Tab-separated table of C-alpha atoms and ligand atoms in Angstrom:
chain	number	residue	atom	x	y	z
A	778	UNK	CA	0.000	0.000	0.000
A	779	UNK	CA	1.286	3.262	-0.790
A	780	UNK	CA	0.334	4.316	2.202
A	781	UNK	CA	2.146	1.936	4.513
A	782	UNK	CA	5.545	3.455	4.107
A	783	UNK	CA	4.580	6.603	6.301
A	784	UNK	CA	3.005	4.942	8.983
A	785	UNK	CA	4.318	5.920	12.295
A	786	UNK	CA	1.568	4.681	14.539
A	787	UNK	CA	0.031	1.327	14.767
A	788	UNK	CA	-3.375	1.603	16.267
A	789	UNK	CA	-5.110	-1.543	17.763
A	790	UNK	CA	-7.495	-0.467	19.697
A	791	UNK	CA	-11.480	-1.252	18.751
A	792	UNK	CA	-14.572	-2.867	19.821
A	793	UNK	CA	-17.199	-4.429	19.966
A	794	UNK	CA	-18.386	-7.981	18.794
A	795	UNK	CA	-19.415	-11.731	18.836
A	796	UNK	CA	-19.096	-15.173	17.813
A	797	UNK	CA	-16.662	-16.842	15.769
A	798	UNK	CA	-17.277	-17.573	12.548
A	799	UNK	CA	-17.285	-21.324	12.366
A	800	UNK	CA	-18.024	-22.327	8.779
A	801	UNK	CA	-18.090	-20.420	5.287
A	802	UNK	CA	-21.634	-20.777	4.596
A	803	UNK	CA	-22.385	-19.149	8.269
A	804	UNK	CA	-20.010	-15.959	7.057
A	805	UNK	CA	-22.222	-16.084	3.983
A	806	UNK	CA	-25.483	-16.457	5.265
A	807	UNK	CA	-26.533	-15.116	8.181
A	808	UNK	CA	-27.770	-16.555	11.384
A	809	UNK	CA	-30.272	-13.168	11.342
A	810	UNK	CA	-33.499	-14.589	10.467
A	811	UNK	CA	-35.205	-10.947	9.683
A	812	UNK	CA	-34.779	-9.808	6.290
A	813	UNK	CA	-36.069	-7.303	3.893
A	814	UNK	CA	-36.599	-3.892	5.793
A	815	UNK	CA	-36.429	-5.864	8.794
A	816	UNK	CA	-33.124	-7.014	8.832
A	817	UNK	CA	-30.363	-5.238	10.984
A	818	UNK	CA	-27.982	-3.053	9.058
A	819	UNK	CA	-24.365	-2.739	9.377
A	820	UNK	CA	-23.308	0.770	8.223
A	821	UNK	CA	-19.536	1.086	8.068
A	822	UNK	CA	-16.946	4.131	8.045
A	823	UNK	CA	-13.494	4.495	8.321
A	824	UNK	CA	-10.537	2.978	7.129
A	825	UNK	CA	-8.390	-0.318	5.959
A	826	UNK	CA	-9.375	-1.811	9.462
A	827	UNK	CA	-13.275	-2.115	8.553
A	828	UNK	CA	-12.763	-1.830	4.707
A	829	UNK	CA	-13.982	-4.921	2.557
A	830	UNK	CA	-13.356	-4.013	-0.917
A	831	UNK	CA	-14.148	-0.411	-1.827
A	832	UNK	CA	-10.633	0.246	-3.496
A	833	UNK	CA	-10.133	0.014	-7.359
A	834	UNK	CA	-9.560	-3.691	-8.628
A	835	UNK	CA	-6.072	-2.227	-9.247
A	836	UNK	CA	-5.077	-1.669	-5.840
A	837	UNK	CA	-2.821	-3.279	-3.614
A	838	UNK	CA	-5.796	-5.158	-1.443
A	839	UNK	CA	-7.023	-6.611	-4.564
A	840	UNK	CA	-3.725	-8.638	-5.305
A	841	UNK	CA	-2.055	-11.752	-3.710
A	842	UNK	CA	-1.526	-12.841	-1.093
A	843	UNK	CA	-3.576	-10.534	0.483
A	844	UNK	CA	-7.140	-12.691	1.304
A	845	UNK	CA	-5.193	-15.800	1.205
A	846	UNK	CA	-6.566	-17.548	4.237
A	847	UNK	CA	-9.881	-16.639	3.317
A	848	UNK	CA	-12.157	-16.696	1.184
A	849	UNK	CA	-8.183	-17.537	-0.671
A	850	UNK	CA	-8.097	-14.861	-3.089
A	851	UNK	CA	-8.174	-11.274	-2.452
A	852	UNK	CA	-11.401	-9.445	-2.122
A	853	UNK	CA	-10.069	-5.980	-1.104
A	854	UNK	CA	-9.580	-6.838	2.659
A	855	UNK	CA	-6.071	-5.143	4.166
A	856	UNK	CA	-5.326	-8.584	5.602
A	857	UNK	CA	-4.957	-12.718	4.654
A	858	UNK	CA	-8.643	-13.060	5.462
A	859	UNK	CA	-11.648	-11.268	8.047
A	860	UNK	CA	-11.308	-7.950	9.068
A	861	UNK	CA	-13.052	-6.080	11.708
A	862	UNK	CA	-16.214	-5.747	9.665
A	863	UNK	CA	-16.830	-9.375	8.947
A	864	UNK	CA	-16.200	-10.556	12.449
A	865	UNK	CA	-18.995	-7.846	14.113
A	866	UNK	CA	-21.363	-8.692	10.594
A	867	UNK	CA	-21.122	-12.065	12.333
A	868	UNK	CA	-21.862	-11.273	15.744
A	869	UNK	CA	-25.080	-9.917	14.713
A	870	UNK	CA	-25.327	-13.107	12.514
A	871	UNK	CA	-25.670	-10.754	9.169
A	872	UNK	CA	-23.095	-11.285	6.088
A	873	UNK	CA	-20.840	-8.588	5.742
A	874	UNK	CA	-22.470	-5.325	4.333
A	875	UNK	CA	-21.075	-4.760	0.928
A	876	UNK	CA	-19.014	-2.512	-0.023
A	877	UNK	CA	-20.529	0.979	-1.309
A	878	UNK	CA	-18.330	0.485	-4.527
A	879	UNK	CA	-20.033	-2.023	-5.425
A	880	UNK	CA	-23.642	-0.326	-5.300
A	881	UNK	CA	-24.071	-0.194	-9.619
A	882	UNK	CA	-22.955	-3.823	-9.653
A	883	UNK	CA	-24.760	-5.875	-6.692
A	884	UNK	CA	-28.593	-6.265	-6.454
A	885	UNK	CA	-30.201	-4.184	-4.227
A	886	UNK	CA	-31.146	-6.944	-1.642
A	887	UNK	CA	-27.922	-7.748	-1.272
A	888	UNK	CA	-27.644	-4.217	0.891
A	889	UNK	CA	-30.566	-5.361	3.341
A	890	UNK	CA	-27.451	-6.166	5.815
A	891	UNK	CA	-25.864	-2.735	5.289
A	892	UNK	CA	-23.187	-1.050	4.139
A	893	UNK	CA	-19.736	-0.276	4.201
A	894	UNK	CA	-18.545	3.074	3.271
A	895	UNK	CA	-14.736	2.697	4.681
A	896	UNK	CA	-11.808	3.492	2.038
A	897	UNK	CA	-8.074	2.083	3.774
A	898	UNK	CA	-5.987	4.553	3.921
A	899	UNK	CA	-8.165	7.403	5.139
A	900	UNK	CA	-8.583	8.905	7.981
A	901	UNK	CA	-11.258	11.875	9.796
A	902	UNK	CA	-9.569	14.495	7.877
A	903	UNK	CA	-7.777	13.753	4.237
A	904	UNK	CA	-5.094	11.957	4.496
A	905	UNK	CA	-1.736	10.576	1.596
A	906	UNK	CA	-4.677	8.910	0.002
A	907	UNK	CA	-7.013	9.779	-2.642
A	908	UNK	CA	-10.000	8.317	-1.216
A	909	UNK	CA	-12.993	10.024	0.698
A	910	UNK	CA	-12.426	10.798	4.248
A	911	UNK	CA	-14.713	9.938	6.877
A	912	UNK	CA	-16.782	12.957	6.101
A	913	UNK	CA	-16.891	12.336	2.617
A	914	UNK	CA	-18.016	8.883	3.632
A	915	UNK	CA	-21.074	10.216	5.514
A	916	UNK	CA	-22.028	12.639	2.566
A	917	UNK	CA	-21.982	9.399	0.573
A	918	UNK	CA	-24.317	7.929	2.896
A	919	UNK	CA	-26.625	10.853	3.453
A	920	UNK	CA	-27.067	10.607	-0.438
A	921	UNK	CA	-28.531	7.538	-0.612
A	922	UNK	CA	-30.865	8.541	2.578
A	923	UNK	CA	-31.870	11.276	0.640
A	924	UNK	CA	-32.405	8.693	-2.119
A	925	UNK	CA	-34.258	5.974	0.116
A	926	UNK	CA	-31.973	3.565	-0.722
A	927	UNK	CA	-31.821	3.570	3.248
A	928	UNK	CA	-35.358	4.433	4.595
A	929	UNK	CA	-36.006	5.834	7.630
A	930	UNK	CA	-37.142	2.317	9.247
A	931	UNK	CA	-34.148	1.024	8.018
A	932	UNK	CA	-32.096	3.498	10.050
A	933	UNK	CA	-33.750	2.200	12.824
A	934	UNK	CA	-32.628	-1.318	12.150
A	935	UNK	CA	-29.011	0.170	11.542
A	936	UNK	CA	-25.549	0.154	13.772
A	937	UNK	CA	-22.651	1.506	12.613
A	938	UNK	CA	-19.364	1.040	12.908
A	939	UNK	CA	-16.658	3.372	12.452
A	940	UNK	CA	-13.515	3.182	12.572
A	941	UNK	CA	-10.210	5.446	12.841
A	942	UNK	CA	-7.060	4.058	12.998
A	943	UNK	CA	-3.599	5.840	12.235
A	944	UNK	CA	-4.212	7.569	8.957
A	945	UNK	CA	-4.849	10.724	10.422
A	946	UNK	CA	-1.414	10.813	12.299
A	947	UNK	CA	0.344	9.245	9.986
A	948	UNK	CA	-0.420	11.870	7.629
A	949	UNK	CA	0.151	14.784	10.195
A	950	UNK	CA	3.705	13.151	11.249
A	951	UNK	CA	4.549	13.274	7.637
A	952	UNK	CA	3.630	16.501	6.703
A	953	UNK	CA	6.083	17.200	9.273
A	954	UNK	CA	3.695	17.950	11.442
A	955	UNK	CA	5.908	17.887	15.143
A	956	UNK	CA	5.445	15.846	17.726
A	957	UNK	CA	5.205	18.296	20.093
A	958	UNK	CA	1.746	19.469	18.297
A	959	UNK	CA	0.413	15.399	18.383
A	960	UNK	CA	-2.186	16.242	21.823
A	961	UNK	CA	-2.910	19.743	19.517
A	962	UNK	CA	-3.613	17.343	16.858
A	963	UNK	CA	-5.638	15.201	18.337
A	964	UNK	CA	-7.911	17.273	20.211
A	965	UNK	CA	-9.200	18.322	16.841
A	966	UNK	CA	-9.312	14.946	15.341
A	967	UNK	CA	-11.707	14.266	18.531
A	968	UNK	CA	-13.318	17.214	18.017
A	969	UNK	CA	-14.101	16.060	14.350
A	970	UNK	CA	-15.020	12.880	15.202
A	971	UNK	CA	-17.484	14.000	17.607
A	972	UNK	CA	-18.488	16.403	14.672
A	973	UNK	CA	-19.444	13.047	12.371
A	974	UNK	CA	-21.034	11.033	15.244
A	975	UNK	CA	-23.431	13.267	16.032
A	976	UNK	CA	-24.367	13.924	12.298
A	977	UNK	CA	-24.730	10.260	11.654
A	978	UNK	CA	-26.890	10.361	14.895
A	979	UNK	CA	-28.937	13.522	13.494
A	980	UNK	CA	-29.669	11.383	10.177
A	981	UNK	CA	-31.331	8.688	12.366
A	982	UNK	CA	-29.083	6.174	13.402
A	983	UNK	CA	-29.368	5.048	17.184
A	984	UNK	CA	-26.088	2.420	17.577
A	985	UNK	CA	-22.579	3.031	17.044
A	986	UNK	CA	-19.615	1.819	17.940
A	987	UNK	CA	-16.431	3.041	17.805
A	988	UNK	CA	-13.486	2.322	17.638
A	989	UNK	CA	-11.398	4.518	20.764
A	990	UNK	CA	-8.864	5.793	19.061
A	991	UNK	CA	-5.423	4.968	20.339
A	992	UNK	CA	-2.051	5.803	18.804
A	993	UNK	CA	0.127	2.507	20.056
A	994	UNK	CA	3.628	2.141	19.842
A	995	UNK	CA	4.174	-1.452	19.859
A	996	UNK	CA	3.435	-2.310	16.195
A	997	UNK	CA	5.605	-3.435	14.209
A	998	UNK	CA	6.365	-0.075	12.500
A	999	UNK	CA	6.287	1.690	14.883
A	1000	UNK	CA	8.456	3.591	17.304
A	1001	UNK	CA	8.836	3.448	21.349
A	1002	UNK	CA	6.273	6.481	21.865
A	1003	UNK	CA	2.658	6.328	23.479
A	1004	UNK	CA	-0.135	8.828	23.985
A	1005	UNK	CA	-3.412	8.419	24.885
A	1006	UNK	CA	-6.720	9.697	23.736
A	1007	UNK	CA	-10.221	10.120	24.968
A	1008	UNK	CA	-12.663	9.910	23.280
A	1009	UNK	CA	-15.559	12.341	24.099
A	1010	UNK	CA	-18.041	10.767	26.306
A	1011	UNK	CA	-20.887	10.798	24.480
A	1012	UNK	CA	-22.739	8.326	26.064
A	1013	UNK	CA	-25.124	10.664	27.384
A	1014	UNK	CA	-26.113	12.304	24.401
A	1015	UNK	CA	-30.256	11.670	24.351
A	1016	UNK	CA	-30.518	8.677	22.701
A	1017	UNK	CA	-27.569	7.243	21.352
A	1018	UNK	CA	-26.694	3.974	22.226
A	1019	UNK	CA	-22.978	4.874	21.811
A	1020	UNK	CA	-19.880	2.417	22.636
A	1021	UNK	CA	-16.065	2.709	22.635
A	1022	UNK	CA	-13.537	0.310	24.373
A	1023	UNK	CA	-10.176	0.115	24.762
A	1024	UNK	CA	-8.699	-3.266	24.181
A	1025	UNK	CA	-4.810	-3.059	24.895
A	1026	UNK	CA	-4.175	-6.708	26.111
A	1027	UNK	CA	-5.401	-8.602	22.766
A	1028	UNK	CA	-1.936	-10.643	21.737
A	1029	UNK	CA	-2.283	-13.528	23.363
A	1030	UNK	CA	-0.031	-15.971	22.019
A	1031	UNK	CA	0.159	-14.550	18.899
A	1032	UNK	CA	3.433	-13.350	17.748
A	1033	UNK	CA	3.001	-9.889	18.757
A	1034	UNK	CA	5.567	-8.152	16.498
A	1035	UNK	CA	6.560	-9.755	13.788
A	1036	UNK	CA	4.240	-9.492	10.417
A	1037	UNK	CA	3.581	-12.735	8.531
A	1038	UNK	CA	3.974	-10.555	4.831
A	1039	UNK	CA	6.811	-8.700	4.380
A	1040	UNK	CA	8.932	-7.125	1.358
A	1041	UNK	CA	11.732	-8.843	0.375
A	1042	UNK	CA	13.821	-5.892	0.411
A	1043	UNK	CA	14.290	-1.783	0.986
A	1044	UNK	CA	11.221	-0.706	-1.119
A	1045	UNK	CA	9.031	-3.226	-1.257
A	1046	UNK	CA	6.224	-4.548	1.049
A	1047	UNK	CA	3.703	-6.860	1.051
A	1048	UNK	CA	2.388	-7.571	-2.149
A	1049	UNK	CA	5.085	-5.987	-3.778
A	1050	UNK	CA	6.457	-7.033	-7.309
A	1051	UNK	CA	9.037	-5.796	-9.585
A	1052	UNK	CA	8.730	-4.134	-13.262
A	1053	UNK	CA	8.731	-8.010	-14.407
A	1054	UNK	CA	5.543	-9.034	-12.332
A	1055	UNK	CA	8.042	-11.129	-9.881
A	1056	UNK	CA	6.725	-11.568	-6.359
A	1057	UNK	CA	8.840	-9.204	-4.196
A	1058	UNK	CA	7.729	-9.950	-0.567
A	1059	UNK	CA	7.884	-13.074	1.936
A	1060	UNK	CA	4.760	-15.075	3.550
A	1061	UNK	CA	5.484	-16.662	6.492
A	1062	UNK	CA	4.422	-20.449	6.955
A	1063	UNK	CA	1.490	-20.183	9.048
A	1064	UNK	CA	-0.287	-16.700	9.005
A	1065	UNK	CA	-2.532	-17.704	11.787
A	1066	UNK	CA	0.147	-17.242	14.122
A	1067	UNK	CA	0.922	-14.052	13.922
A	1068	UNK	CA	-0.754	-10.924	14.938
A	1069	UNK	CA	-0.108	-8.886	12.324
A	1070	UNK	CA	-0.397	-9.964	8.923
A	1071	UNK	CA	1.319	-6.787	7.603
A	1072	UNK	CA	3.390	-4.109	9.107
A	1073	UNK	CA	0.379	-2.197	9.725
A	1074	UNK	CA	-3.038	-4.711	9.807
A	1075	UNK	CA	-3.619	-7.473	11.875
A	1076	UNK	CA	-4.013	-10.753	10.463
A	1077	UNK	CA	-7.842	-12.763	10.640
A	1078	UNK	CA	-6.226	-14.530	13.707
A	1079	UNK	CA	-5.203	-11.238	15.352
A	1080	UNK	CA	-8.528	-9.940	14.540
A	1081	UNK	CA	-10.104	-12.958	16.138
A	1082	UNK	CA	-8.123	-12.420	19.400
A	1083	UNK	CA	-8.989	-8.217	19.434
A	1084	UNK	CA	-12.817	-9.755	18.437
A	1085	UNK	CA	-12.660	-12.435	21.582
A	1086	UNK	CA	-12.059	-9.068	23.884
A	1087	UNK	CA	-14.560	-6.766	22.613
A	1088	UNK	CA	-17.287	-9.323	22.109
A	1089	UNK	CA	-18.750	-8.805	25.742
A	1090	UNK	CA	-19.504	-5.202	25.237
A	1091	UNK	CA	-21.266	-5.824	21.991
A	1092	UNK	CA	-24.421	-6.968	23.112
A	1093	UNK	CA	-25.312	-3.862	24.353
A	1094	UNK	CA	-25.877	-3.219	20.533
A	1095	UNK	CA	-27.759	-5.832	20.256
B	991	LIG	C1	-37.437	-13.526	4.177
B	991	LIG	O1	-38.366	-13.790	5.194
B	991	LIG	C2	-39.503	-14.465	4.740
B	991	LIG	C3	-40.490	-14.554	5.894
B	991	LIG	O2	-39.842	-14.582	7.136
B	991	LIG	C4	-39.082	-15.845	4.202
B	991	LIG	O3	-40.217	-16.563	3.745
B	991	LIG	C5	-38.107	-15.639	3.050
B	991	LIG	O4	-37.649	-16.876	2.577
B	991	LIG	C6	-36.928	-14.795	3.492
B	991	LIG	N1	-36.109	-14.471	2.349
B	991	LIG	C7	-34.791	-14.612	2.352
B	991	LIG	C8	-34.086	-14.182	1.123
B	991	LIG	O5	-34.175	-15.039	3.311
B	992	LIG	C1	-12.958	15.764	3.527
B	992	LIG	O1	-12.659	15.789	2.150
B	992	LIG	C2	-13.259	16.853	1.444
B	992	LIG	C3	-12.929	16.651	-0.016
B	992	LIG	O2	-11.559	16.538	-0.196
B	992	LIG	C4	-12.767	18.176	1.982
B	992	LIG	O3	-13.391	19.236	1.305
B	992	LIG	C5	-13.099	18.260	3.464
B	992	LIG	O4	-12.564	19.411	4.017
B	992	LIG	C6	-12.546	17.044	4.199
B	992	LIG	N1	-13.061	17.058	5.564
B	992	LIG	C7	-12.288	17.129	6.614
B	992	LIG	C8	-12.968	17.146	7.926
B	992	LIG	O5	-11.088	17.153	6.550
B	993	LIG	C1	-3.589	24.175	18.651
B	993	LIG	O1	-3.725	24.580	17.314
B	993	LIG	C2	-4.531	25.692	17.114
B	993	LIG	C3	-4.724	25.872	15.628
B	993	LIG	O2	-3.510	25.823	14.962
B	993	LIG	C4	-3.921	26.879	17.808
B	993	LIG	O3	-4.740	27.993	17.635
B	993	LIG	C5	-3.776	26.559	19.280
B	993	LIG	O4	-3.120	27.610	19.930
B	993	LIG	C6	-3.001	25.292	19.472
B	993	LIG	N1	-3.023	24.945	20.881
B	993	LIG	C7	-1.970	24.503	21.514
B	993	LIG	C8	-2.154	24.136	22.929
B	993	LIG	O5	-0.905	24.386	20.956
């Protein structure tokens, strides 16, 4: 990803959740026995961490090995299988919303389960990538309110997930923005955040979870620096069923540290091939041991263990 080289932060912090997806026709076909209007909605925002496929074909998430331990091909997930998404789609036994991208190309029923509107790479405010930020992602949204794609009842049937990972910091460390500034920073991102979670609210939307926001310096990129951020209580806020946890102690015995795909070389990462189409990057042998499956997203295994923490607090969403 072109955006991987600048990463300074690793961010693993998130919520929410429930059971593990046991077979490939449960991760298909949900356990949710309501459909139509009825059925609960997944609505999705943010970044590579909840993304499932709204980059170009072209892009790096779309090429091996990336979604090689499942479904074993790449589908546009920043990891070798599940992301966040599909683990919380199956907590609230729905499939995985599809992606937004794919709106022209999918029949509508397919979107009875939701949505996802998250591009990797971005962030609350624009970020080194080309793709709409979270706001952007909203406006997107509140078009196809406006539309009735979504109706209002659906809204009520809706919980959304959003998600902000390092993007944003990434992109203010490398626009040389100082360190010293980073609480400066962040109070704004918060601010902004708070900005989209109440306008998300204001279109009708009653459950959200988010994911608290966390700057973490024990990825693999990332340097020996940590600074924590709160997240606005807005719990009280009349109404909204609103959720954010911290999950800090999700390793297990994982391999915290080491990525299972890696570039085979200064330059390249994983996925990376040279001018002659030769693969230019390492997998290790099994990916379900490590944490990370990159040097910036967890693998489906380390997204299993951060899912096995948050799980408890999703059924207040429920
Ligand atoms: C939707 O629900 C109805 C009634 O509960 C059921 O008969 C129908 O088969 C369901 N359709 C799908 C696609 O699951
Ligand atoms: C989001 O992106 C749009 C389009 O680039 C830009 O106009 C807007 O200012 C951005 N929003 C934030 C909060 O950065
Ligand atoms: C944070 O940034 C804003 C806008 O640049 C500035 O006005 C403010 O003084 C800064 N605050 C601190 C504590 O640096």
């Amino acid at each position: 990803m072109e955006n991987q080289r600048h990463t300074s932060f690793l961010f693993v912090s998130l919520f929410l959740y429930l059971s593990t997806v046991s077979s490939e026709k449960e991760w298909l076909v949900g356990k949710d026995q309501r459909n139509g209007s009825e059925a609960l909605k997944l609505l999705v925002f943010g970044d590579s961490y909840v993304d499932t496929g709204n980059w170009e074909k072209s892009s790096g998430s779309w090429h091996s090995p990336y979604g090689m331990t499942f479904p074993g091909k790449p589908t546009g997930r920043f990891s070798d299988g599940r992301v966040l998404t599909d683990f919380i789609a199956s907590f609230f036994g729905v499939p995985s919303p599809q992606p937004y991208m794919w709106r022209k190309s999918v029949k509508k029923p397919l979107f009875q389960y939701g949505m996802n509107f998250a591009y990797g790479g971005t962030g609350v405010f624009n970020t080194m990538v080309n793709q709409p930020n979270m706001t952007s992602q909203i406006d997107l949204f509140q078009g196809l309110v406006k539309e009735n794609f979504f109706t209002k009842q659906d809204l009520e049937f809706s919980v959304v997930l959003l998600s902000v990972a390092g993007n944003d910091y990434a992109a203010h460390v490398f626009r040389d923005g100082k360190e010293q500034d980073l609480p400066n920073f962040t109070g704004s991102l918060m601010n902004q955040l708070e900005v989209n979670i109440r306008r998300i609210h204001s279109l009708g939307v009653r459950k959200m979870a988010v994911t608290a926001v966390e700057p973490m310096a024990d990825g693999p990129e990332a340097a020996a620096r940590e600074r924590r951020i709160k997240i606005p209580d807005l719990r009280s806020s009349h109404g909204l069923h609103f959720r954010t946890e911290d999950t800090r102690k999700h390793c297990s015995s994982l391999n915290p540290l080491k990525p299972c795909c890696v570039g085979s070389g200064k330059g390249y990462s994983c996925g990376s091939t040279d001018e002659k189409g030769a693969k230019k990057y390492e997998v290790c042998k099994n990916p379900e041991l490590s944490f990370f499956w990159d040097t910036i997203h967890p693998s489906q295994s380390g997204w299993e263990s951060v899912y096995s923490i948050i799980r408890p607090s999703l059924y207040e969403l429920y």
